[in-house]
Amino acid sequence: MRIFFLVLLFSITISLAKAQKPDTANINVDSLVRIVLADTGKMNPAANKDSLFRLLVATKSASQRIKFVYRIINSGLDASMQGLGYHYKILNWARAHNDHITEAVITAEIGYNIYENGDNDTGVKMCFSALKIAEQTGNKQAIGIVDRKNV
C-alpha cells in the first residue's frame, strides 16, 4: 500500500511539474520580444511639468499653447487648492506676456477647481471673468473651453 501511495505521489508531482513548464517549442520568442519592445514606445508617461511649461512658453500657436496648458494641469492627480500651483504659474505667465487666450483658459480652469473645492462664489466669478476675456479675444476654441467650464 505504501508503494502505491509513493508511486501516486511521484506521478502527481511529475505531472504538476510538467504542467508548470511552458511549452516553448511552438513559440517564436524573438517575435514576442519585438512586439513587447514595440509596445513600450507607445506608453506616454506623465511628462515633467517644468519641461512642458518651457514648451508652452516657446509655442507660438494659440491652439498648441492650449494643448500644453491641459497637458500640464492634467499631468497630476491633485485637484485640491494646494495642487493649483502650476495653474497660477501659467496664469502669471499669460498675464505677463499679454496672452489673453491662455489667460482665459487657465482662469476658467482655476475657477472651476475653486468651485469644486467649495468656494462657489469665487469660482463662479473667475469663470465669468474668463468668459469675458475669451469673448474679447474672439478665439472660438477659448470661448468654447471657457463656456464649457462655466458652472
Coordinates of N, CA and C in Angstrom, one line a residue:
M1 N 0.8 -1.2 0.0 CA 0.0 0.0 0.0 C 0.9 1.3 0.0
R2 N 2.0 1.2 0.8 CA 2.9 2.4 0.8 C 3.5 2.7 -0.6
I3 N 3.8 1.6 -1.2 CA 4.4 1.8 -2.6 C 3.4 2.4 -3.5
F4 N 2.2 2.0 -3.4 CA 1.1 2.6 -4.3 C 1.0 4.1 -4.0
F5 N 1.0 4.5 -2.8 CA 0.9 5.9 -2.5 C 2.2 6.7 -2.9
L6 N 3.3 6.1 -2.7 CA 4.6 6.7 -3.2 C 4.6 6.9 -4.7
V7 N 4.1 5.9 -5.4 CA 4.1 6.0 -6.9 C 3.1 7.0 -7.3
L8 N 1.9 7.0 -6.6 CA 0.9 8.0 -6.9 C 1.4 9.4 -6.7
L9 N 2.0 9.6 -5.5 CA 2.6 10.9 -5.2 C 3.6 11.4 -6.2
F10 N 4.5 10.4 -6.5 CA 5.6 10.7 -7.5 C 5.0 11.1 -8.9
S11 N 4.0 10.4 -9.3 CA 3.4 10.7 -10.6 C 2.6 12.0 -10.6
I12 N 2.0 12.3 -9.5 CA 1.3 13.6 -9.4 C 2.3 14.8 -9.4
T13 N 3.4 14.6 -8.7 CA 4.5 15.6 -8.6 C 5.1 15.8 -10.0
I14 N 5.3 14.7 -10.7 CA 5.9 14.9 -12.1 C 4.9 15.6 -13.0
S15 N 3.6 15.2 -12.9 CA 2.6 15.8 -13.8 C 2.4 17.3 -13.5
L16 N 2.5 17.6 -12.2 CA 2.4 19.1 -11.8 C 3.6 19.8 -12.3
A17 N 4.8 19.2 -12.2 CA 6.0 19.9 -12.6 C 5.9 20.1 -14.2
K18 N 5.4 19.2 -14.9 CA 5.3 19.4 -16.3 C 4.3 20.4 -16.7
A19 N 3.2 20.5 -15.9 CA 2.2 21.4 -16.2 C 2.6 22.9 -15.9
Q20 N 3.6 23.1 -15.1 CA 4.1 24.4 -14.8 C 5.1 24.8 -15.8
K21 N 5.7 23.9 -16.6 CA 6.7 24.3 -17.5 C 6.0 24.7 -18.9
P22 N 6.3 25.9 -19.4 CA 5.6 26.3 -20.6 C 6.2 25.6 -21.8
D23 N 5.4 25.3 -22.8 CA 5.8 24.7 -24.0 C 6.3 25.7 -24.9
T24 N 7.6 25.9 -25.1 CA 8.1 26.9 -25.9 C 8.5 26.4 -27.3
A25 N 8.2 25.2 -27.6 CA 8.6 24.6 -28.9 C 7.9 25.4 -30.0
N26 N 6.7 25.8 -29.9 CA 6.0 26.4 -31.0 C 5.9 28.0 -30.9
I27 N 6.7 28.5 -30.0 CA 6.7 30.0 -29.8 C 8.0 30.6 -30.3
N28 N 7.8 31.6 -31.1 CA 9.0 32.3 -31.6 C 9.3 33.5 -30.6
V29 N 10.2 33.3 -29.8 CA 10.5 34.2 -28.7 C 10.9 35.6 -29.2
D30 N 11.7 35.6 -30.3 CA 12.2 36.8 -30.8 C 11.1 37.7 -31.3
S31 N 10.0 37.1 -31.9 CA 8.9 38.0 -32.3 C 8.1 38.5 -31.2
L32 N 8.0 37.7 -30.1 CA 7.3 38.2 -28.9 C 8.1 39.4 -28.2
V33 N 9.4 39.2 -28.2 CA 10.2 40.3 -27.6 C 10.1 41.6 -28.4
R34 N 10.1 41.4 -29.7 CA 10.0 42.5 -30.7 C 8.6 43.2 -30.4
I35 N 7.6 42.5 -30.3 CA 6.2 43.1 -30.0 C 6.2 43.8 -28.7
V36 N 6.7 43.2 -27.7 CA 6.8 43.9 -26.4 C 7.6 45.2 -26.4
L37 N 8.7 45.2 -27.1 CA 9.5 46.4 -27.2 C 8.9 47.4 -28.0
A38 N 8.1 47.0 -29.0 CA 7.4 48.0 -29.9 C 6.3 48.6 -29.1
D39 N 5.6 47.9 -28.2 CA 4.5 48.5 -27.5 C 5.0 49.4 -26.4
T40 N 6.2 49.2 -25.8 CA 6.6 50.1 -24.8 C 6.9 51.5 -25.3
G41 N 7.1 51.7 -26.6 CA 7.3 53.0 -27.1 C 6.0 53.8 -27.2
K42 N 4.9 53.1 -27.1 CA 3.6 53.7 -27.2 C 3.1 54.3 -25.9
M43 N 3.8 53.8 -24.8 CA 3.4 54.3 -23.5 C 3.8 55.8 -23.4
N44 N 2.9 56.6 -22.8 CA 3.2 58.0 -22.7 C 3.2 58.4 -21.2
P45 N 4.4 58.2 -20.6 CA 4.4 58.5 -19.1 C 4.2 60.0 -18.9
A46 N 3.7 60.4 -17.7 CA 3.5 61.8 -17.4 C 4.8 62.5 -17.6
A47 N 4.7 63.6 -18.4 CA 5.9 64.4 -18.6 C 6.2 65.3 -17.4
N48 N 7.4 65.8 -17.3 CA 7.8 66.7 -16.3 C 7.1 68.0 -16.6
K49 N 6.4 68.6 -15.5 CA 5.6 69.8 -15.7 C 6.5 71.0 -16.1
D50 N 7.7 71.0 -15.5 CA 8.6 72.1 -15.9 C 9.0 72.1 -17.4
S51 N 9.3 70.8 -17.9 CA 9.6 70.7 -19.3 C 8.4 71.1 -20.2
L52 N 7.2 70.7 -19.8 CA 6.0 71.1 -20.5 C 5.8 72.6 -20.5
F53 N 6.1 73.2 -19.3 CA 6.0 74.7 -19.2 C 6.9 75.4 -20.1
R54 N 8.2 74.9 -20.2 CA 9.1 75.5 -21.2 C 8.6 75.4 -22.6
L55 N 8.0 74.3 -22.9 CA 7.5 74.1 -24.3 C 6.3 75.1 -24.5
L56 N 5.5 75.3 -23.5 CA 4.3 76.2 -23.5 C 4.8 77.6 -23.8
V57 N 5.8 78.0 -23.1 CA 6.3 79.4 -23.3 C 6.9 79.6 -24.7
A58 N 7.5 78.5 -25.3 CA 8.1 78.7 -26.6 C 7.1 78.5 -27.8
T59 N 5.9 78.0 -27.5 CA 5.0 77.7 -28.5 C 4.3 79.0 -29.0
K60 N 4.2 79.2 -30.3 CA 3.6 80.4 -30.9 C 2.1 80.2 -31.1
S61 N 1.6 79.0 -31.5 CA 0.3 78.8 -31.9 C -0.6 78.8 -30.6
A62 N -1.8 79.5 -30.7 CA -2.7 79.5 -29.6 C -3.3 78.1 -29.3
S63 N -3.6 77.4 -30.3 CA -4.2 76.1 -30.1 C -3.2 75.1 -29.5
Q64 N -1.9 75.2 -29.9 CA -0.8 74.4 -29.3 C -0.6 74.8 -27.8
R65 N -0.7 76.1 -27.5 CA -0.5 76.5 -26.1 C -1.6 76.0 -25.2
I66 N -2.8 75.9 -25.8 CA -3.9 75.4 -25.0 C -3.7 73.9 -24.8
K67 N -3.2 73.2 -25.8 CA -2.9 71.8 -25.6 C -1.8 71.6 -24.5
F68 N -0.8 72.4 -24.4 CA 0.2 72.3 -23.4 C -0.4 72.7 -22.0
V69 N -1.3 73.7 -22.0 CA -1.9 74.0 -20.7 C -2.6 72.8 -20.1
Y70 N -3.3 72.1 -20.9 CA -4.0 70.9 -20.4 C -3.1 69.7 -20.1
R71 N -2.0 69.6 -20.9 CA -1.0 68.6 -20.6 C -0.4 68.8 -19.2
I72 N -0.1 70.1 -18.9 CA 0.5 70.5 -17.7 C -0.5 70.2 -16.5
I73 N -1.7 70.8 -16.6 CA -2.6 70.7 -15.5 C -3.2 69.3 -15.3
N74 N -3.2 68.5 -16.3 CA -3.7 67.1 -16.2 C -2.7 66.1 -15.9
S75 N -1.4 66.5 -15.7 CA -0.4 65.5 -15.5 C -0.1 65.2 -14.0
G76 N -1.1 65.6 -13.2 CA -1.0 65.3 -11.8 C -2.4 64.9 -11.3
L77 N -2.5 64.3 -10.1 CA -3.7 63.9 -9.6 C -4.3 64.8 -8.6
D78 N -3.6 65.8 -8.2 CA -4.0 66.7 -7.1 C -4.8 67.8 -7.6
A79 N -6.1 67.8 -7.3 CA -7.0 68.9 -7.7 C -7.4 69.8 -6.6
S80 N -6.7 69.6 -5.5 CA -7.1 70.4 -4.3 C -6.5 71.8 -4.5
M81 N -6.9 72.7 -3.5 CA -6.4 74.1 -3.6 C -4.9 74.2 -3.6
Q82 N -4.2 73.3 -2.9 CA -2.8 73.3 -2.9 C -2.2 72.8 -4.2
G83 N -3.0 72.0 -5.0 CA -2.5 71.5 -6.2 C -2.6 72.4 -7.4
L84 N -3.0 73.7 -7.2 CA -3.1 74.6 -8.3 C -1.9 75.5 -8.5
G85 N -0.8 75.0 -8.1 CA 0.5 75.8 -8.2 C 0.8 76.1 -9.7
Y86 N 0.8 75.1 -10.5 CA 1.1 75.3 -11.9 C 0.0 76.1 -12.6
H87 N -1.2 75.9 -12.2 CA -2.3 76.7 -12.8 C -2.0 78.2 -12.6
Y88 N -1.6 78.6 -11.4 CA -1.2 80.0 -11.2 C 0.1 80.4 -11.9
K89 N 1.0 79.5 -12.0 CA 2.2 79.8 -12.7 C 1.9 80.1 -14.2
I90 N 1.0 79.3 -14.8 CA 0.6 79.6 -16.2 C -0.2 80.9 -16.3
L91 N -1.0 81.1 -15.3 CA -1.8 82.4 -15.3 C -0.9 83.6 -15.2
N92 N 0.1 83.5 -14.3 CA 1.0 84.7 -14.2 C 1.8 84.9 -15.5
W93 N 2.2 83.8 -16.1 CA 3.0 83.9 -17.4 C 2.1 84.5 -18.4
A94 N 0.8 84.1 -18.5 CA -0.1 84.6 -19.6 C -0.3 86.0 -19.4
R95 N -0.5 86.5 -18.1 CA -0.7 87.9 -17.9 C 0.5 88.7 -18.2
A96 N 1.7 88.2 -17.8 CA 2.9 88.9 -18.1 C 3.2 89.1 -19.6
H97 N 2.8 88.2 -20.4 CA 3.0 88.2 -21.8 C 1.8 88.6 -22.6
N98 N 0.8 89.1 -22.0 CA -0.4 89.5 -22.7 C -1.0 88.4 -23.6
D99 N -1.0 87.2 -23.1 CA -1.6 86.1 -23.8 C -3.0 85.9 -23.3
H100 N -3.9 86.6 -23.8 CA -5.3 86.6 -23.3 C -6.0 85.2 -23.5
I101 N -5.6 84.5 -24.6 CA -6.3 83.2 -24.8 C -5.9 82.2 -23.7
T102 N -4.6 82.1 -23.4 CA -4.2 81.2 -22.4 C -4.7 81.7 -21.0
E103 N -4.7 83.0 -20.8 CA -5.3 83.6 -19.6 C -6.7 83.2 -19.4
A104 N -7.5 83.2 -20.4 CA -8.9 82.9 -20.3 C -9.1 81.4 -20.0
V105 N -8.3 80.6 -20.7 CA -8.5 79.1 -20.5 C -8.1 78.7 -19.1
I106 N -6.9 79.2 -18.6 CA -6.4 78.8 -17.3 C -7.2 79.5 -16.2
T107 N -7.8 80.7 -16.4 CA -8.6 81.3 -15.4 C -9.9 80.5 -15.2
A108 N -10.4 80.0 -16.3 CA -11.6 79.1 -16.3 C -11.3 77.8 -15.5
E109 N -10.2 77.2 -15.7 CA -9.8 76.0 -15.0 C -9.6 76.3 -13.5
I110 N -9.0 77.4 -13.2 CA -8.8 77.7 -11.8 C -10.2 77.9 -11.1
G111 N -11.0 78.7 -11.8 CA -12.3 79.0 -11.3 C -13.1 77.7 -11.1
Y112 N -13.1 76.8 -12.0 CA -13.8 75.5 -11.9 C -13.3 74.7 -10.7
N113 N -11.9 74.7 -10.5 CA -11.3 73.9 -9.4 C -11.7 74.6 -8.1
I114 N -11.7 75.9 -8.0 CA -12.1 76.6 -6.8 C -13.6 76.3 -6.5
Y115 N -14.4 76.3 -7.5 CA -15.8 76.0 -7.3 C -16.0 74.6 -6.8
E116 N -15.3 73.6 -7.4 CA -15.4 72.2 -7.0 C -14.8 72.0 -5.6
N117 N -13.9 72.9 -5.1 CA -13.4 72.7 -3.8 C -14.2 73.5 -2.7
G118 N -15.3 74.0 -3.1 CA -16.3 74.6 -2.1 C -16.4 76.1 -2.1
D119 N -15.6 76.8 -2.7 CA -15.7 78.3 -2.7 C -16.5 78.7 -4.0
N120 N -17.8 78.5 -3.9 CA -18.6 78.7 -5.1 C -18.6 80.1 -5.7
D121 N -18.7 81.1 -4.8 CA -18.8 82.5 -5.3 C -17.5 82.9 -6.1
T122 N -16.4 82.6 -5.5 CA -15.1 82.9 -6.1 C -14.9 82.2 -7.4
G123 N -15.3 80.9 -7.4 CA -15.2 80.1 -8.6 C -16.1 80.6 -9.8
V124 N -17.3 80.9 -9.4 CA -18.2 81.4 -10.5 C -17.7 82.8 -11.0
K125 N -17.2 83.6 -10.1 CA -16.7 84.9 -10.6 C -15.5 84.8 -11.5
M126 N -14.6 83.8 -11.2 CA -13.5 83.6 -12.1 C -13.9 83.0 -13.4
C127 N -14.9 82.1 -13.4 CA -15.4 81.5 -14.7 C -16.0 82.6 -15.6
F128 N -16.8 83.5 -15.0 CA -17.4 84.6 -15.8 C -16.3 85.6 -16.3
S129 N -15.3 85.8 -15.4 CA -14.2 86.7 -15.8 C -13.5 86.0 -17.0
A130 N -13.3 84.7 -17.0 CA -12.6 84.0 -18.0 C -13.4 84.1 -19.3
L131 N -14.7 84.0 -19.2 CA -15.6 84.1 -20.4 C -15.5 85.5 -21.0
K132 N -15.5 86.5 -20.2 CA -15.3 87.8 -20.7 C -14.0 88.0 -21.5
I133 N -12.9 87.5 -20.9 CA -11.6 87.6 -21.6 C -11.6 86.8 -22.9
A134 N -12.2 85.6 -22.8 CA -12.3 84.8 -24.1 C -13.1 85.5 -25.2
E135 N -14.2 86.1 -24.8 CA -15.0 86.8 -25.8 C -14.3 88.0 -26.4
Q136 N -13.5 88.6 -25.6 CA -12.7 89.8 -26.1 C -11.6 89.3 -27.1
T137 N -11.1 88.1 -26.9 CA -10.1 87.6 -27.9 C -10.7 87.2 -29.2
G138 N -12.0 86.7 -29.1 CA -12.6 86.3 -30.3 C -12.2 84.9 -30.8
N139 N -11.3 84.2 -30.0 CA -10.9 82.9 -30.3 C -12.0 81.9 -30.0
K140 N -12.4 81.2 -31.0 CA -13.6 80.3 -30.8 C -13.2 79.1 -29.9
Q141 N -12.0 78.6 -30.0 CA -11.6 77.5 -29.1 C -11.6 77.9 -27.7
A142 N -11.0 79.1 -27.4 CA -11.0 79.6 -26.0 C -12.4 79.8 -25.5
I143 N -13.3 80.4 -26.3 CA -14.7 80.7 -25.9 C -15.4 79.3 -25.6
G144 N -15.2 78.3 -26.5 CA -15.8 77.0 -26.2 C -15.3 76.4 -25.0
I145 N -14.0 76.4 -24.7 CA -13.5 75.8 -23.5 C -14.0 76.5 -22.3
V146 N -14.0 77.8 -22.3 CA -14.4 78.6 -21.1 C -15.9 78.4 -20.9
D147 N -16.6 78.5 -22.0 CA -18.1 78.3 -21.8 C -18.5 76.9 -21.3
R148 N -17.7 75.9 -21.6 CA -17.9 74.6 -21.1 C -17.6 74.5 -19.6
K149 N -16.7 75.3 -19.1 CA -16.3 75.3 -17.7 C -17.3 76.2 -16.8
N150 N -18.1 77.0 -17.4 CA -19.0 77.8 -16.6 C -20.0 77.0 -15.9
V151 N -20.0 77.1 -14.6 CA -20.8 76.3 -13.7 C -22.2 76.9 -13.4

